[in-house]
Coordinates of C-alpha atoms in Angstrom, one line a residue:
M1 CA 16.1 -31.4 39.3
D2 CA 16.2 -30.7 35.3
K3 CA 16.8 -27.5 35.2
N4 CA 13.4 -26.5 33.0
Q5 CA 12.2 -27.6 35.9
S6 CA 14.3 -25.4 38.7
I7 CA 11.6 -24.0 40.8
V8 CA 12.4 -20.7 41.5
N9 CA 10.9 -20.1 45.8
V10 CA 9.1 -16.5 46.4
D11 CA 6.3 -15.1 47.7
A12 CA 3.9 -14.5 44.6
E13 CA 2.6 -11.5 47.3
K14 CA 6.1 -9.4 47.3
V15 CA 6.9 -10.6 43.5
T16 CA 3.5 -8.4 42.1
T17 CA 4.4 -5.3 44.4
D18 CA 7.8 -5.7 43.2
L19 CA 6.9 -6.0 39.4
A20 CA 4.2 -3.0 40.0
N21 CA 7.2 -1.1 41.1
S22 CA 9.6 -1.9 38.3
T23 CA 7.0 -1.5 35.9
I24 CA 6.3 1.9 37.1
S25 CA 10.2 3.0 37.1
N26 CA 10.5 1.2 33.8
T27 CA 7.9 2.9 31.8
A28 CA 9.1 6.3 33.7
N29 CA 12.6 6.3 33.2
D30 CA 12.1 4.8 29.3
L31 CA 9.3 7.1 27.7
K32 CA 12.3 8.7 25.6
E33 CA 14.2 6.3 24.7
N34 CA 11.4 4.1 23.0
A35 CA 9.8 7.3 21.3
D36 CA 10.7 5.5 18.1
V37 CA 10.7 1.6 18.9
P38 CA 9.2 -0.2 15.8
T39 CA 4.8 -1.7 16.6
F40 CA 4.3 -5.4 17.1
P41 CA 2.6 -7.9 15.4
M42 CA 4.9 -6.8 12.3
P43 CA 2.6 -7.4 8.8
R44 CA 3.3 -9.8 6.3
T45 CA 4.4 -9.9 3.2
L46 CA 3.4 -13.6 1.7
P47 CA 0.3 -14.8 3.5
L48 CA 2.6 -18.3 4.3
R49 CA 5.7 -17.0 5.5
P50 CA 6.6 -14.6 8.6
P51 CA 6.8 -11.2 8.6
P52 CA 10.4 -10.1 5.7
D53 CA 11.7 -7.9 9.5
Y54 CA 12.3 -11.4 11.3
A55 CA 14.9 -11.7 9.1
R56 CA 16.5 -8.3 10.1
L57 CA 15.8 -8.5 13.6
R58 CA 18.1 -11.4 13.6
K59 CA 20.8 -10.1 11.7
E60 CA 20.7 -6.6 13.3
N61 CA 18.8 -7.0 16.0
P62 CA 18.4 -9.8 17.2
I63 CA 16.7 -8.6 21.0
S64 CA 15.0 -5.1 20.9
K65 CA 12.4 -3.2 21.6
A66 CA 8.8 -3.2 20.1
K67 CA 5.2 -1.2 21.1
I68 CA 2.0 -3.2 21.5
W69 CA -1.6 -2.7 21.1
D70 CA -1.9 -1.0 24.6
G71 CA 1.1 1.3 24.1
S72 CA 3.4 -1.0 26.3
V73 CA 7.0 -2.0 25.6
V74 CA 7.8 -5.7 24.6
W75 CA 11.3 -7.3 24.1
L76 CA 11.4 -9.2 21.2
V77 CA 13.9 -12.4 21.1
T78 CA 14.5 -13.1 17.5
R79 CA 16.7 -16.2 17.7
H80 CA 16.4 -19.8 18.2
H81 CA 19.4 -20.2 20.9
D82 CA 18.5 -17.1 23.1
V83 CA 14.2 -18.2 22.5
S84 CA 14.8 -21.5 23.9
K85 CA 16.9 -19.9 26.9
V86 CA 13.7 -17.2 28.0
L87 CA 11.2 -20.3 27.2
T88 CA 13.4 -22.4 30.0
D89 CA 15.1 -19.9 31.9
P90 CA 12.7 -20.5 35.4
H91 CA 13.8 -16.5 35.7
F92 CA 10.7 -15.8 33.4
S93 CA 7.2 -15.8 33.8
K94 CA 4.1 -17.0 32.8
V95 CA 1.4 -15.3 35.3
R96 CA -0.6 -13.7 33.4
T97 CA -1.1 -11.1 36.7
H98 CA 1.6 -9.6 37.1
P99 CA 1.9 -6.8 36.3
G100 CA 3.8 -6.2 32.8
F101 CA 2.6 -9.2 31.2
P102 CA 2.4 -8.4 27.5
E103 CA -1.2 -9.2 26.4
T104 CA -2.2 -9.5 22.9
G105 CA -5.2 -7.4 23.6
P106 CA -8.3 -6.0 25.7
G107 CA -9.6 -9.3 25.7
G108 CA -6.9 -11.2 26.7
K109 CA -6.1 -8.7 29.5
A110 CA -10.0 -9.3 31.2
A111 CA -9.5 -12.3 30.0
A112 CA -5.9 -13.0 32.6
H113 CA -8.0 -11.8 35.7
A114 CA -11.3 -13.7 35.5
G115 CA -11.5 -17.0 37.7
K116 CA -8.9 -18.6 38.0
P117 CA -5.6 -19.4 36.1
T118 CA -5.0 -23.3 35.1
F119 CA -1.5 -24.7 34.4
V120 CA -0.8 -22.8 31.1
D121 CA -0.6 -19.6 33.1
M122 CA 0.9 -20.6 36.2
D123 CA 4.7 -21.3 37.8
P124 CA 5.8 -23.7 39.3
P125 CA 5.0 -25.4 42.1
E126 CA 1.8 -25.0 41.0
H127 CA 2.5 -25.3 37.5
T128 CA 3.7 -28.7 37.9
R129 CA 1.5 -29.8 40.4
H130 CA -1.6 -29.0 38.1
R131 CA 0.6 -30.0 34.4
G132 CA 1.5 -33.5 36.5
M133 CA -2.4 -34.4 37.2
V134 CA -3.0 -34.5 33.1
E135 CA 0.5 -35.7 31.4
Q136 CA 0.5 -39.3 31.3
D137 CA -3.1 -38.4 28.9
F138 CA -0.9 -36.9 26.4
T139 CA 3.0 -39.1 26.6
K140 CA 4.4 -39.4 23.3
K141 CA 3.2 -43.7 24.2
K142 CA -0.4 -42.8 24.5
A143 CA 0.1 -40.9 21.5
E144 CA 0.8 -43.8 19.6
E145 CA -2.1 -46.4 21.5
M146 CA -4.9 -43.5 19.7
R147 CA -3.7 -43.8 16.6
P148 CA -5.9 -46.9 15.8
K149 CA -9.1 -44.8 17.0
I150 CA -7.0 -41.5 15.7
Q151 CA -7.8 -43.2 12.6
Q152 CA -11.1 -44.2 12.7
I153 CA -11.5 -40.8 13.9
V154 CA -10.4 -39.0 10.4
D155 CA -11.9 -41.5 7.9
K156 CA -15.1 -41.8 9.2
I157 CA -14.5 -37.3 8.6
L158 CA -13.4 -38.0 5.2
D159 CA -16.4 -40.2 4.2
E160 CA -19.0 -37.3 5.3
M161 CA -17.1 -34.4 3.8
L162 CA -16.8 -36.6 0.3
T163 CA -20.9 -36.7 0.3
K164 CA -20.2 -32.8 0.2
A165 CA -20.9 -31.0 -2.7
Q166 CA -17.6 -29.2 -3.9
P167 CA -15.9 -27.6 -3.4
V168 CA -15.7 -27.9 0.3
D169 CA -13.9 -25.9 2.3
L170 CA -11.6 -28.7 4.4
L171 CA -10.9 -26.3 7.6
A172 CA -14.4 -26.6 8.5
S173 CA -15.9 -30.6 6.1
F174 CA -12.4 -31.9 8.0
A175 CA -9.3 -29.8 9.3
L176 CA -11.4 -28.6 13.2
P177 CA -13.2 -31.6 13.3
V178 CA -10.1 -34.0 13.6
P179 CA -8.7 -33.3 16.9
T180 CA -12.1 -32.5 17.9
L181 CA -14.1 -35.6 17.6
V182 CA -10.4 -37.1 19.2
I183 CA -10.4 -35.1 22.2
Y184 CA -14.3 -34.9 22.9
H185 CA -13.9 -38.8 23.7
M186 CA -10.1 -38.4 25.6
L187 CA -12.5 -36.0 28.3
G188 CA -15.8 -39.0 27.7
V189 CA -17.7 -36.4 26.3
P190 CA -21.6 -38.4 25.1
Y191 CA -22.0 -38.7 21.5
E192 CA -25.5 -36.8 21.9
D193 CA -24.1 -33.2 22.5
H194 CA -21.9 -33.3 20.6
E195 CA -23.5 -30.4 18.0
F196 CA -24.0 -28.5 21.0
L197 CA -19.9 -28.0 21.5
D198 CA -19.1 -27.8 17.8
T199 CA -21.6 -24.4 18.2
C200 CA -19.9 -23.2 20.9
N201 CA -16.7 -23.7 19.4
A202 CA -17.3 -22.0 16.0
I203 CA -18.5 -19.1 18.1
R204 CA -15.1 -18.9 19.9
T205 CA -13.4 -19.0 16.9
N206 CA -14.8 -17.8 13.8
G207 CA -13.1 -14.7 14.6
S208 CA -16.9 -12.6 13.3
A209 CA -18.4 -13.2 16.0
T210 CA -19.0 -10.4 18.8
S211 CA -17.4 -10.4 22.2
A212 CA -20.3 -10.7 24.4
E213 CA -21.4 -13.4 21.8
S214 CA -18.0 -15.6 22.1
A215 CA -18.4 -14.5 25.9
R216 CA -21.2 -16.8 26.1
A217 CA -20.3 -19.3 24.3
S218 CA -17.5 -19.2 26.8
K219 CA -19.8 -19.5 29.7
D220 CA -22.2 -22.3 27.9
L221 CA -19.6 -23.9 26.9
M222 CA -18.0 -24.0 31.2
D223 CA -21.0 -24.7 32.4
Y224 CA -21.7 -27.6 30.1
L225 CA -18.4 -29.1 31.9
A226 CA -19.5 -28.7 35.0
R227 CA -22.7 -31.0 34.4
L228 CA -20.2 -32.8 32.9
V229 CA -18.2 -33.5 36.0
D230 CA -20.9 -33.6 37.8
K231 CA -22.1 -36.6 36.3
K232 CA -18.3 -37.9 35.9
T233 CA -17.8 -38.1 39.6
Q234 CA -21.5 -39.1 40.5
N235 CA -20.8 -42.6 37.0
P236 CA -16.9 -42.9 36.3
T237 CA -16.4 -44.4 32.8
N238 CA -13.0 -44.7 31.2
D239 CA -11.9 -41.3 30.5
I240 CA -9.6 -38.0 32.0
I241 CA -13.1 -36.2 33.2
S242 CA -13.4 -39.1 35.3
R243 CA -10.3 -40.2 36.0
L244 CA -9.8 -36.7 37.2
A245 CA -12.7 -36.8 39.8
I246 CA -12.2 -39.6 41.0
E247 CA -7.9 -39.3 41.7
Q248 CA -7.8 -35.6 42.4
V249 CA -11.5 -34.0 43.4
Q250 CA -12.4 -36.8 45.7
T251 CA -9.1 -36.5 47.9
S252 CA -9.2 -32.6 47.3
K253 CA -6.9 -32.7 45.8
L254 CA -8.4 -30.2 43.0
T255 CA -11.6 -28.3 43.6
H256 CA -14.8 -29.1 41.3
D257 CA -14.0 -25.4 40.0
E258 CA -11.1 -26.4 39.1
L259 CA -11.7 -29.4 37.1
V260 CA -14.0 -27.6 35.2
A261 CA -11.9 -25.2 34.2
M262 CA -8.7 -27.7 33.3
S263 CA -11.4 -29.4 31.6
F264 CA -12.5 -26.6 29.2
L265 CA -8.7 -25.8 29.0
L266 CA -8.2 -29.2 27.5
L267 CA -11.0 -29.0 25.6
V268 CA -10.8 -25.8 23.7
A269 CA -6.6 -24.8 23.5
G270 CA -5.2 -26.9 21.4
N271 CA -7.8 -27.4 18.5
A272 CA -8.0 -24.3 16.4
T273 CA -4.1 -24.1 16.0
T274 CA -4.4 -27.8 15.1
A275 CA -7.1 -27.7 12.5
N276 CA -5.1 -24.7 11.3
M277 CA -1.6 -27.1 10.4
I278 CA -4.2 -29.1 9.1
A279 CA -5.2 -27.0 7.0
L280 CA -2.1 -24.6 6.5
G281 CA 0.2 -28.1 6.5
T282 CA -2.8 -29.2 3.4
L283 CA -1.7 -26.0 1.2
T284 CA 1.9 -26.0 1.8
L285 CA 2.1 -29.1 -0.3
L286 CA -0.5 -28.2 -2.6
Q287 CA 1.7 -25.5 -3.3
H288 CA 4.8 -27.4 -3.2
P289 CA 3.6 -30.6 -6.3
D290 CA 7.2 -32.3 -6.4
Q291 CA 7.2 -32.9 -3.0
L292 CA 3.5 -33.6 -2.4
A293 CA 3.9 -36.3 -5.2
E294 CA 7.4 -37.9 -3.2
L295 CA 5.3 -37.8 0.0
R296 CA 2.7 -39.5 -1.9
R297 CA 5.3 -42.3 -3.6
D298 CA 6.4 -43.0 -0.3
P299 CA 4.2 -42.2 2.7
S300 CA 6.8 -43.2 5.6
L301 CA 7.6 -39.5 4.7
I302 CA 4.9 -38.1 6.0
K303 CA 6.5 -37.8 10.2
N304 CA 9.6 -36.3 9.2
A305 CA 7.3 -34.2 6.3
V306 CA 5.2 -32.9 9.9
E307 CA 8.0 -31.6 12.2
E308 CA 8.9 -29.3 8.3
I309 CA 5.8 -28.3 8.2
L310 CA 5.2 -27.2 11.9
R311 CA 8.4 -25.7 11.0
Y312 CA 7.7 -23.6 7.9
V313 CA 4.4 -22.6 8.8
T314 CA 4.2 -22.6 12.8
G315 CA 0.7 -21.9 14.2
S316 CA 0.8 -21.3 17.2
Q317 CA 2.9 -18.0 17.9
F318 CA 1.2 -16.2 21.0
A319 CA 2.1 -18.7 23.3
T320 CA 5.9 -17.8 24.1
R321 CA 5.1 -14.7 26.0
R322 CA 6.7 -14.3 28.9
L323 CA 7.6 -11.7 31.7
A324 CA 10.7 -11.0 34.0
L325 CA 10.9 -12.0 37.2
E326 CA 14.0 -10.1 38.5
D327 CA 16.6 -9.2 35.6
V328 CA 18.5 -12.0 32.7
E329 CA 20.7 -11.2 30.5
I330 CA 20.1 -12.8 27.0
G331 CA 22.0 -12.7 24.3
G332 CA 24.0 -10.1 25.6
Q333 CA 21.2 -7.4 26.5
I334 CA 19.8 -7.6 30.0
I335 CA 16.1 -7.7 29.8
K336 CA 14.9 -5.7 33.9
K337 CA 12.5 -7.0 36.2
G338 CA 9.2 -6.6 35.8
E339 CA 9.6 -6.2 31.9
G340 CA 7.7 -8.3 28.5
V341 CA 8.9 -10.1 26.3
W342 CA 8.0 -11.5 23.4
A343 CA 10.0 -14.7 22.4
L344 CA 8.9 -16.1 18.3
N345 CA 9.1 -18.9 17.7
A346 CA 8.5 -17.8 14.1
S347 CA 10.9 -16.7 13.3
A348 CA 13.4 -19.2 15.9
N349 CA 12.4 -21.8 13.4
E350 CA 13.7 -19.8 10.3
D351 CA 17.3 -18.9 12.4
E352 CA 19.8 -19.6 9.4
D353 CA 22.1 -20.5 12.6
V354 CA 20.4 -23.4 13.0
F355 CA 18.6 -24.6 9.8
S356 CA 20.4 -24.3 6.6
N357 CA 18.3 -23.1 3.8
A358 CA 15.5 -22.2 6.1
T359 CA 13.4 -19.8 4.1
R360 CA 12.9 -23.7 1.8
F361 CA 10.0 -25.7 2.3
D362 CA 12.0 -28.8 2.5
I363 CA 9.6 -32.9 3.7
H364 CA 13.8 -34.3 4.0
R365 CA 14.8 -31.5 6.7
Q366 CA 17.2 -33.2 8.9
P367 CA 17.4 -32.4 11.9
N368 CA 14.6 -30.2 12.6
P369 CA 15.0 -29.0 15.8
H370 CA 12.0 -26.3 15.6
L371 CA 10.5 -24.5 18.0
A372 CA 6.8 -25.4 17.5
F373 CA 5.6 -26.5 20.2
G374 CA 7.6 -23.8 23.0
D375 CA 10.4 -25.3 24.9
G376 CA 11.1 -26.0 29.1
I377 CA 8.2 -26.4 31.2
H378 CA 5.2 -25.1 29.3
V379 CA 5.6 -26.8 26.2
C380 CA 2.4 -27.4 25.1
I381 CA 1.6 -30.2 26.7
A382 CA -0.2 -32.3 23.7
Q383 CA 2.3 -32.0 21.5
D384 CA 2.8 -35.2 20.7
L385 CA -1.2 -36.5 19.8
A386 CA -0.9 -33.4 17.9
R387 CA 1.5 -34.7 15.8
V388 CA -0.3 -38.4 15.3
E389 CA -3.4 -36.3 14.6
I390 CA -1.4 -33.9 12.0
Q391 CA 0.0 -36.9 10.5
I392 CA -2.8 -39.4 10.4
A393 CA -5.5 -36.3 9.0
I394 CA -3.3 -35.5 5.9
E395 CA -1.9 -38.7 5.6
T396 CA -5.9 -40.0 5.2
L397 CA -6.6 -37.2 2.6
I398 CA -3.8 -36.9 0.6
R399 CA -3.7 -40.9 -0.2
R400 CA -7.8 -41.6 -0.7
L401 CA -7.8 -37.5 -3.0
P402 CA -5.2 -37.8 -5.5
N403 CA -7.1 -35.2 -7.7
L404 CA -7.4 -32.9 -4.1
Q405 CA -6.8 -29.2 -5.2
L406 CA -7.5 -26.0 -4.4
A407 CA -10.3 -24.4 -6.1
V408 CA -9.7 -20.5 -5.9
P409 CA -6.7 -19.4 -6.7
A410 CA -4.2 -19.3 -4.3
D411 CA -4.5 -15.5 -4.0
E412 CA -7.9 -15.4 -3.2
L413 CA -7.2 -17.5 0.1
Q414 CA -8.8 -15.2 2.6
Y415 CA -6.2 -15.6 5.7
V416 CA -6.9 -15.0 9.8
T417 CA -4.7 -11.5 10.1
I418 CA -6.4 -10.0 13.4
P419 CA -2.8 -9.4 15.4
K420 CA -4.1 -11.1 18.7
R421 CA -5.7 -14.7 16.8
D422 CA -2.6 -17.9 15.6
F423 CA -2.2 -17.7 12.5
G424 CA -3.9 -19.5 9.8
V425 CA -6.8 -20.2 6.6
A426 CA -10.8 -18.2 7.1
A427 CA -11.1 -21.8 4.5
L428 CA -9.4 -23.4 2.8
P429 CA -11.5 -24.1 -0.6
V430 CA -10.5 -27.3 -2.7
K431 CA -11.8 -29.8 -4.9
W432 CA -11.0 -33.4 -5.8

C-alpha cells in the first residue's frame, strides 16, 4: 500500500472524546504562552504576492503558532518539505467535526457540523471508498480525452464574449463559465437548467450576498440536484451522476442523499478556484509582456506556463488545514494531539530551498514541484482537469486576442481579500 494511503485504524467516538480532552488541556496550558502570537491570515503588501511574513517565517520560524478568527491557536507550517509531510502523514486528519479543527470563519464551522460530509472532509477508510467512486472520472487520461470538448466550450464562450461592448469583465464573461460549463457537461446537467444553476452559483460566490442568501442558494442547488438524481436514476444517460446512480445507489453502496451531496461537491468545489487561476494567470502574463509574447510565439510552452501560474499565484490556500490525531514531529517541532495545523502551500511554493529565484515568474521553470493542488490522499481530485481547462482557456484567449489588455490601471483592480475565501480578483476588466 502507498504510504500516503496508510489507514489509521481508530475508533471514531474515542478519537473525538480524546481530542476534546486534549484540546481543553492544550488550551488551558497554552493560554499564557500564546498571548503574543501573530494573527492569521497575514496581510499581503503586493496584490499578486503571498504575505511577506511567509518568507520571514520560512527563514526564522518555519513552524510557528498563530491566532485565527475565533481566538484559537494553530500551527503554521511554511516550508515545502514540512507542508508536504503534513499533507501526506495519516496522523493528521481532515475531519472537520473533530474538536479543535481550524476553520476559516463561523460559517465554515457551522457548515462542518451541518449534514453529512463528502469525501474531501473524510479520513480513510471512508475517504478511500467515497473518493474511489469518482476517481475514474478525473484521471489524467480522462482529462486529455476531454480536450476537444473543452476547446469547443472555450471557443463558444469566447465567441459570446466578443459580441459584448468593451470593456468586459474577463472573470464573469470568460473565466468562470469555462469550468462551470465543463462540469455541467460531465455531470449531465441539461442545457435548459444552466441559467438557474448559474444564478445560484453567482449568489454563492460573488462575496456580496448575505449569509441567508448564500444559504438559500445552496439549498436551491441541493434541491435541484436531488431532483436531477431522481431523473438520472429513472432515465440514465452518459454522465457521472447516471453512472453513480446505477453503480453505487442501486447497489446500496451509496445513499441517495450521499449522491446528492457528492454531486453538489463536484458541481461547486473547484469552479471558483479554476476561474480565478484563469483570470489571475491572464493578469500575470499581461504584467510580464516579454513572457506573454514568447508564449504567443511558441504555444507549446503553455503547459509549463500554467504550472508556473499555479505556483506563482496559488489560488487555493484554504484546503490545507489539518488536525493532529496524536503527537507528531514535523521539522523538529512536536505538534500535540488535538492541535490544528495550517499547511501553507502558498509559502511552500516560494521555498527558496526548492525553487531558485522563487519570487520570479518564469514560464520556463523546471522542475516545478509546486503544491498548488495539495499533496497526499487529499490532493485535488480534479487537478488534471483543471490543468487542461486553464491551458486551453489561456492559450485560446491570447491567440485569438493578440491585443488583449487591461481596461483599467493595474493598481485600480479590486482583489478578493476576505480571509475565508481563496485569493482572486473581484473583476478583471479587459479590452482588445
